[in-house]
Amino acid sequence: KTRDVKADILHQPSTQIEEWIGGGSEFGANLFYLYVRYGIILFILLLVPALNLSGITLSRMRRRMAELGVRRAFGATQGTILWQVLSENMVLTLLGGLLGLAMSYGAMLSLGKTGLSTGMFNGAVFIAAFLFCLVLNLFSAGLPAWRMSRLNITDSING
């Protein structure tokens, strides 16, 4: 009877990540913890640029504090100030993303003789990375913008 026979295929087929990490067959239940570990490492590595962007935005806004105070004195709401700063950062992110896309595509074209080709470009990966950058920028610029928009008008004007 074939119902009594069990085939052990060693957790196969394995995913592409499992194969990349080391064959996939020995992971089993530990794969979840491996994903968590790499997720934490990735989070920490991305936290550093987020803090850097936040610091840059905060220092840039401190230079513009008098301007924001004057805008508030003439009737701009906290939401208007917040929207202005966030939209400026989003425009810069969009321009940076388009420039990065153009430079990547240009590098692929110029390095075509070495094995890179424009066919290697994956639009879904680019869009995912670009959306991640937009979210990262939103968070890193949002906190300093929120803090500056909540300052007292006289404190803002006096610097």
XYZ file of N, CA and C in Angstrom:
477
model
N 0.823 -1.179 0.000
C 0.000 0.000 0.000
C 0.874 1.253 0.000
N 0.532 2.190 -0.814
C 1.308 3.434 -0.884
C 0.879 4.434 0.181
N -0.247 4.228 0.844
C -0.681 5.160 1.883
C 0.210 5.084 3.121
N 0.899 4.036 3.326
C 1.754 3.872 4.493
C 3.145 4.476 4.297
N 3.449 4.917 3.116
C 4.772 5.454 2.817
C 4.734 6.971 2.948
N 5.725 7.524 3.663
C 5.854 8.977 3.793
C 7.166 9.397 3.141
N 7.093 10.410 2.342
C 8.290 10.918 1.675
C 8.766 12.164 2.407
N 10.011 12.175 2.760
C 10.598 13.347 3.416
C 11.404 14.093 2.367
N 10.918 15.273 2.007
C 11.598 16.053 0.973
C 12.421 17.188 1.578
N 12.687 17.086 2.895
C 13.559 18.031 3.589
C 13.122 19.487 3.413
N 11.880 19.736 3.734
C 11.298 21.087 3.683
C 11.374 21.709 2.292
N 11.402 20.908 1.268
C 11.479 21.409 -0.102
C 10.074 21.615 -0.633
N 9.822 22.410 -1.589
C 10.770 23.323 -2.223
C 11.044 24.508 -1.310
N 12.249 24.979 -1.344
C 12.625 26.103 -0.502
C 12.457 27.399 -1.285
N 12.282 28.477 -0.537
C 12.126 29.780 -1.175
C 13.479 30.281 -1.657
N 13.441 31.342 -2.424
C 14.676 31.920 -2.942
C 15.536 32.457 -1.805
N 14.912 33.017 -0.778
C 15.670 33.529 0.365
C 16.335 32.387 1.117
N 15.620 31.274 1.302
C 16.200 30.123 1.982
C 17.403 29.580 1.215
N 17.308 29.529 -0.087
C 18.431 29.069 -0.905
C 19.605 30.032 -0.806
N 19.308 31.311 -0.790
C 20.355 32.323 -0.705
C 21.080 32.228 0.632
N 20.343 31.984 1.714
C 20.935 31.946 3.048
C 21.765 30.688 3.250
N 21.347 29.584 2.692
C 22.173 28.416 2.896
C 21.524 27.093 2.577
N 20.749 27.020 1.564
C 20.197 25.743 1.150
C 18.765 25.512 1.552
N 18.323 26.082 2.635
C 16.923 26.011 3.003
C 16.500 24.753 3.720
N 17.173 23.633 3.538
C 16.670 22.381 4.095
C 16.833 22.308 5.610
N 17.809 22.991 6.181
C 18.032 22.856 7.609
C 17.309 23.910 8.439
N 16.557 24.805 7.815
C 15.961 25.902 8.568
C 14.682 25.502 9.285
N 13.683 25.042 8.592
C 12.429 24.645 9.206
C 11.798 25.780 9.984
N 11.584 25.572 11.277
C 10.918 26.555 12.133
C 11.813 27.742 12.461
N 13.126 27.607 12.332
C 14.035 28.701 12.655
C 14.028 29.809 11.615
N 13.379 29.599 10.495
C 13.348 30.601 9.440
C 12.655 31.872 9.906
N 11.606 31.735 10.710
C 10.909 32.915 11.235
C 11.872 33.782 12.043
N 12.662 33.166 12.908
C 13.598 33.919 13.726
C 14.700 34.541 12.884
N 15.062 33.877 11.814
C 16.043 34.438 10.898
C 15.494 35.697 10.228
N 14.226 35.634 9.802
C 13.584 36.818 9.224
C 13.511 37.953 10.247
N 13.177 37.620 11.479
C 13.092 38.643 12.524
C 14.463 39.266 12.756
N 15.500 38.448 12.818
C 16.853 38.959 13.045
C 17.278 39.892 11.913
N 17.070 39.465 10.673
C 17.429 40.339 9.550
C 16.543 41.574 9.502
N 15.303 41.445 9.904
C 14.417 42.609 9.972
C 14.894 43.628 10.985
N 15.343 43.164 12.144
C 15.866 44.072 13.168
C 17.140 44.746 12.684
N 18.013 43.989 12.048
C 19.248 44.569 11.512
C 18.927 45.628 10.460
N 17.989 45.319 9.569
C 17.590 46.281 8.538
C 16.975 47.524 9.162
N 16.144 47.338 10.181
C 15.523 48.475 10.865
C 16.585 49.381 11.481
N 17.578 48.790 12.141
C 18.638 49.586 12.767
C 19.448 50.316 11.707
N 19.745 49.628 10.608
C 20.513 50.282 9.539
C 19.734 51.422 8.895
N 18.427 51.315 8.832
C 17.616 52.379 8.244
C 17.262 53.459 9.257
N 17.415 53.167 10.532
C 17.151 54.164 11.557
C 18.204 55.269 11.522
N 19.439 54.916 11.214
C 20.521 55.907 11.165
C 20.252 56.975 10.092
N 19.899 56.596 8.844
C 19.583 57.656 7.880
C 18.345 58.454 8.254
N 17.373 57.809 8.897
C 16.166 58.536 9.308
C 16.516 59.595 10.346
N 17.361 59.256 11.304
C 17.776 60.239 12.303
C 18.608 61.342 11.662
N 19.419 60.997 10.697
C 20.226 61.993 9.983
C 19.320 62.960 9.223
N 18.343 62.420 8.501
C 17.396 63.277 7.778
C 16.618 64.167 8.728
N 16.239 63.618 9.867
C 15.499 64.393 10.858
C 16.351 65.545 11.382
N 17.610 65.288 11.642
C 18.508 66.348 12.110
C 18.732 67.425 11.063
N 18.882 67.003 9.822
C 19.069 67.978 8.737
C 17.827 68.849 8.585
N 16.658 68.217 8.632
C 15.409 68.973 8.508
C 15.237 69.933 9.672
N 15.564 69.484 10.877
C 15.429 70.348 12.047
C 16.373 71.546 11.960
N 17.615 71.333 11.547
C 18.543 72.461 11.437
C 18.125 73.425 10.329
N 17.594 72.883 9.245
C 17.119 73.753 8.158
C 15.914 74.563 8.610
N 15.062 73.940 9.421
C 13.884 74.661 9.897
C 14.239 75.691 10.950
N 15.291 75.455 11.720
C 15.711 76.459 12.709
C 16.213 77.724 12.007
N 16.841 77.542 10.864
C 17.265 78.719 10.096
C 16.071 79.480 9.542
N 14.976 78.755 9.304
C 13.771 79.382 8.743
C 12.747 79.722 9.820
N 13.135 79.653 11.081
C 12.186 79.847 12.166
C 11.526 81.222 12.107
N 12.293 82.264 11.797
C 11.716 83.602 11.723
C 10.685 83.680 10.599
N 10.989 83.061 9.474
C 10.033 83.046 8.355
C 8.738 82.345 8.756
N 8.872 81.216 9.430
C 7.678 80.491 9.862
C 6.896 81.291 10.898
N 7.612 82.024 11.778
C 6.942 82.878 12.760
C 6.172 83.997 12.099
N 6.751 84.614 11.076
C 6.053 85.682 10.348
C 4.827 85.118 9.638
N 4.956 83.952 9.048
C 3.790 83.325 8.392
C 2.697 83.043 9.399
N 3.084 82.580 10.591
C 2.098 82.325 11.642
C 1.455 83.630 12.099
N 2.257 84.719 12.196
C 1.721 86.016 12.627
C 0.718 86.564 11.620
N 0.891 86.229 10.359
C -0.042 86.691 9.335
C -1.199 85.719 9.106
N -1.339 84.729 9.980
C -2.537 83.904 9.942
C -2.375 82.473 9.476
N -1.172 82.038 9.201
C -0.990 80.645 8.782
C -1.224 79.735 9.991
N -1.946 78.680 9.778
C -2.218 77.739 10.866
C -1.054 76.765 11.019
N -1.084 76.014 12.119
C -0.059 75.000 12.330
C -0.098 73.967 11.216
N -1.302 73.614 10.786
C -1.450 72.643 9.701
C -0.869 73.146 8.391
N -1.019 74.440 8.127
C -0.466 75.024 6.898
C 1.056 74.968 6.921
N 1.636 75.318 8.062
C 3.092 75.272 8.193
C 3.586 73.834 8.035
N 2.902 72.914 8.705
C 3.271 71.501 8.619
C 3.179 71.007 7.181
N 2.103 71.339 6.491
C 1.909 70.912 5.102
C 2.992 71.493 4.203
N 3.369 72.762 4.423
C 4.398 73.387 3.600
C 5.721 72.647 3.732
N 6.125 72.371 4.956
C 7.414 71.710 5.171
C 7.392 70.295 4.602
N 6.314 69.555 4.860
C 6.233 68.188 4.350
C 6.179 68.145 2.828
N 5.449 69.061 2.224
C 5.372 69.059 0.759
C 6.717 69.434 0.137
N 7.453 70.357 0.763
C 8.785 70.689 0.259
C 9.692 69.456 0.313
N 9.632 68.717 1.415
C 10.452 67.513 1.540
C 10.025 66.441 0.544
N 8.745 66.317 0.287
C 8.281 65.315 -0.674
C 8.719 65.662 -2.091
N 8.693 66.947 -2.426
C 9.159 67.362 -3.757
C 10.645 67.031 -3.914
N 11.429 67.308 -2.868
C 12.857 66.975 -2.935
C 13.070 65.475 -3.050
N 12.258 64.688 -2.361
C 12.369 63.237 -2.457
C 12.001 62.754 -3.854
N 10.948 63.309 -4.423
C 10.552 62.932 -5.787
C 11.654 63.264 -6.791
N 12.223 64.455 -6.653
C 13.310 64.836 -7.567
C 14.521 63.928 -7.380
N 14.856 63.605 -6.135
C 15.962 62.697 -5.873
C 15.704 61.304 -6.419
N 14.471 60.835 -6.306
C 14.122 59.519 -6.837
C 14.211 59.475 -8.352
N 13.727 60.529 -9.011
C 13.820 60.580 -10.469
C 15.272 60.676 -10.931
N 16.063 61.463 -10.213
C 17.486 61.564 -10.546
C 18.177 60.218 -10.333
N 17.856 59.539 -9.243
C 18.424 58.222 -8.978
C 18.037 57.206 -10.036
N 16.773 57.258 -10.472
C 16.313 56.360 -11.531
C 17.067 56.621 -12.826
N 17.215 57.889 -13.180
C 17.928 58.235 -14.413
C 19.396 57.812 -14.343
N 20.021 58.035 -13.196
C 21.427 57.661 -13.060
C 21.605 56.141 -13.061
N 20.684 55.405 -12.445
C 20.761 53.940 -12.445
C 20.605 53.398 -13.856
N 19.639 53.936 -14.556
C 19.396 53.486 -15.924
C 20.593 53.819 -16.811
N 21.149 55.024 -16.617
C 22.333 55.402 -17.375
C 23.525 54.513 -17.072
N 23.688 54.143 -15.798
C 24.788 53.247 -15.429
C 24.604 51.881 -16.062
N 23.366 51.400 -16.116
C 23.104 50.108 -16.756
C 23.413 50.156 -18.240
N 23.067 51.275 -18.867
C 23.361 51.409 -20.297
C 24.867 51.465 -20.543
N 25.575 52.228 -19.712
C 27.013 52.380 -19.948
C 27.804 51.138 -19.549
N 27.281 50.341 -18.621
C 27.988 49.138 -18.185
C 27.442 47.885 -18.866
N 26.747 48.060 -19.961
C 26.153 46.926 -20.661
C 27.167 45.914 -21.143
N 28.381 46.348 -21.412
C 29.423 45.436 -21.893
C 29.918 44.507 -20.790
N 29.701 44.900 -19.513
C 30.196 44.097 -18.395
C 29.156 43.115 -17.872
N 28.035 43.016 -18.514
C 27.028 42.050 -18.091
C 25.760 42.679 -17.556
N 25.789 43.973 -17.233
C 24.565 44.641 -16.805
C 23.772 45.060 -18.028
N 22.484 44.937 -17.945
C 21.656 45.413 -19.039
C 20.407 46.052 -18.464
N 19.744 46.846 -19.272
C 18.528 47.507 -18.807
C 17.411 46.503 -18.559
N 17.543 45.304 -19.072
C 16.555 44.263 -18.797
C 16.592 43.794 -17.354
N 17.677 44.109 -16.646
C 17.785 43.737 -15.241
C 17.007 44.681 -14.341
N 16.530 45.795 -14.889
C 15.779 46.766 -14.097
C 14.431 46.175 -13.716
N 14.113 46.200 -12.430
C 12.848 45.678 -11.934
C 12.030 46.852 -11.421
N 10.993 47.194 -12.134
C 10.164 48.335 -11.763
C 9.486 48.174 -10.419
N 9.058 46.973 -10.089
C 8.384 46.747 -8.805
C 9.336 46.985 -7.640
N 10.577 46.572 -7.783
C 11.564 46.793 -6.723
C 11.858 48.279 -6.590
N 11.981 48.968 -7.729
C 12.234 50.410 -7.679
C 11.081 51.131 -7.010
N 9.854 50.798 -7.360
C 8.686 51.454 -6.771
C 8.614 51.166 -5.276
N 8.888 49.933 -4.876
C 8.861 49.591 -3.448
C 9.923 50.379 -2.680
N 11.122 50.463 -3.228
C 12.191 51.219 -2.566
C 11.860 52.710 -2.530
N 11.288 53.205 -3.606
C 10.928 54.616 -3.676
C 9.824 54.949 -2.676
N 8.818 54.089 -2.564
C 7.757 54.310 -1.585
C 8.308 54.243 -0.164
N 9.245 53.337 0.064
C 9.875 53.259 1.375
C 10.619 54.561 1.688
N 11.303 55.113 0.695
C 12.006 56.382 0.892
C 11.024 57.514 1.181
N 9.882 57.506 0.506
C 8.864 58.526 0.774
C 8.355 58.427 2.209
N 8.085 57.211 2.664
C 7.608 57.027 4.035
C 8.685 57.421 5.037
N 9.927 57.028 4.768
C 11.043 57.389 5.642
C 11.187 58.902 5.711
N 11.062 59.569 4.595
C 11.154 61.028 4.559
C 9.985 61.658 5.300
N 8.813 61.086 5.151
C 7.641 61.615 5.843
C 7.842 61.569 7.355
N 8.342 60.461 7.859
C 8.568 60.348 9.297
C 9.722 61.214 9.771
N 10.811 61.248 9.006
C 11.980 62.004 9.450
C 11.767 63.505 9.340
N 10.905 63.956 8.444
C 10.614 65.387 8.333
C 9.383 65.774 9.138
N 8.527 64.804 9.424
C 7.277 65.108 10.114
C 7.468 65.576 11.537
N 8.334 64.922 12.293
C 8.538 65.299 13.693
C 9.133 66.697 13.838
N 10.212 67.042 13.117
C 10.714 68.420 13.241
C 9.700 69.456 12.747
N 8.964 69.126 11.705
C 7.962 70.073 11.201
C 6.861 70.271 12.235
N 6.453 69.205 12.873
C 5.409 69.299 13.893
C 5.898 70.123 15.078
N 7.166 69.904 15.474
C 7.716 70.661 16.602
C 7.810 72.150 16.280
N 8.257 72.474 15.085
C 8.403 73.883 14.713
C 7.043 74.560 14.510
N 6.065 73.819 14.043
C 4.753 74.432 13.817
C 4.038 74.729 15.132
N 4.457 74.078 16.208
C 3.816 74.271 17.514
C 4.491 75.356 18.357
N 5.579 75.930 17.864
C 6.265 76.975 18.636
C 5.394 78.218 18.758
N 5.601 78.946 19.838
C 4.923 80.217 20.036
C 5.384 81.189 18.949
N 4.486 82.033 18.489
C 4.802 82.961 17.384
C 5.953 83.891 17.762
N 5.931 84.426 18.965
C 7.001 85.367 19.352
C 8.342 84.655 19.483
N 8.325 83.422 19.963
C 9.570 82.655 20.041
C 10.117 82.372 18.647
N 9.228 82.111 17.708
C 9.649 81.839 16.342
C 10.264 83.070 15.691
N 9.643 84.228 15.898
C 10.133 85.438 15.250
C 11.461 85.872 15.864
N 11.595 85.737 17.165
C 12.841 86.149 17.839
C 13.973 85.169 17.591
N 13.650 83.949 17.177
C 14.679 82.959 16.884
C 15.164 82.344 18.143
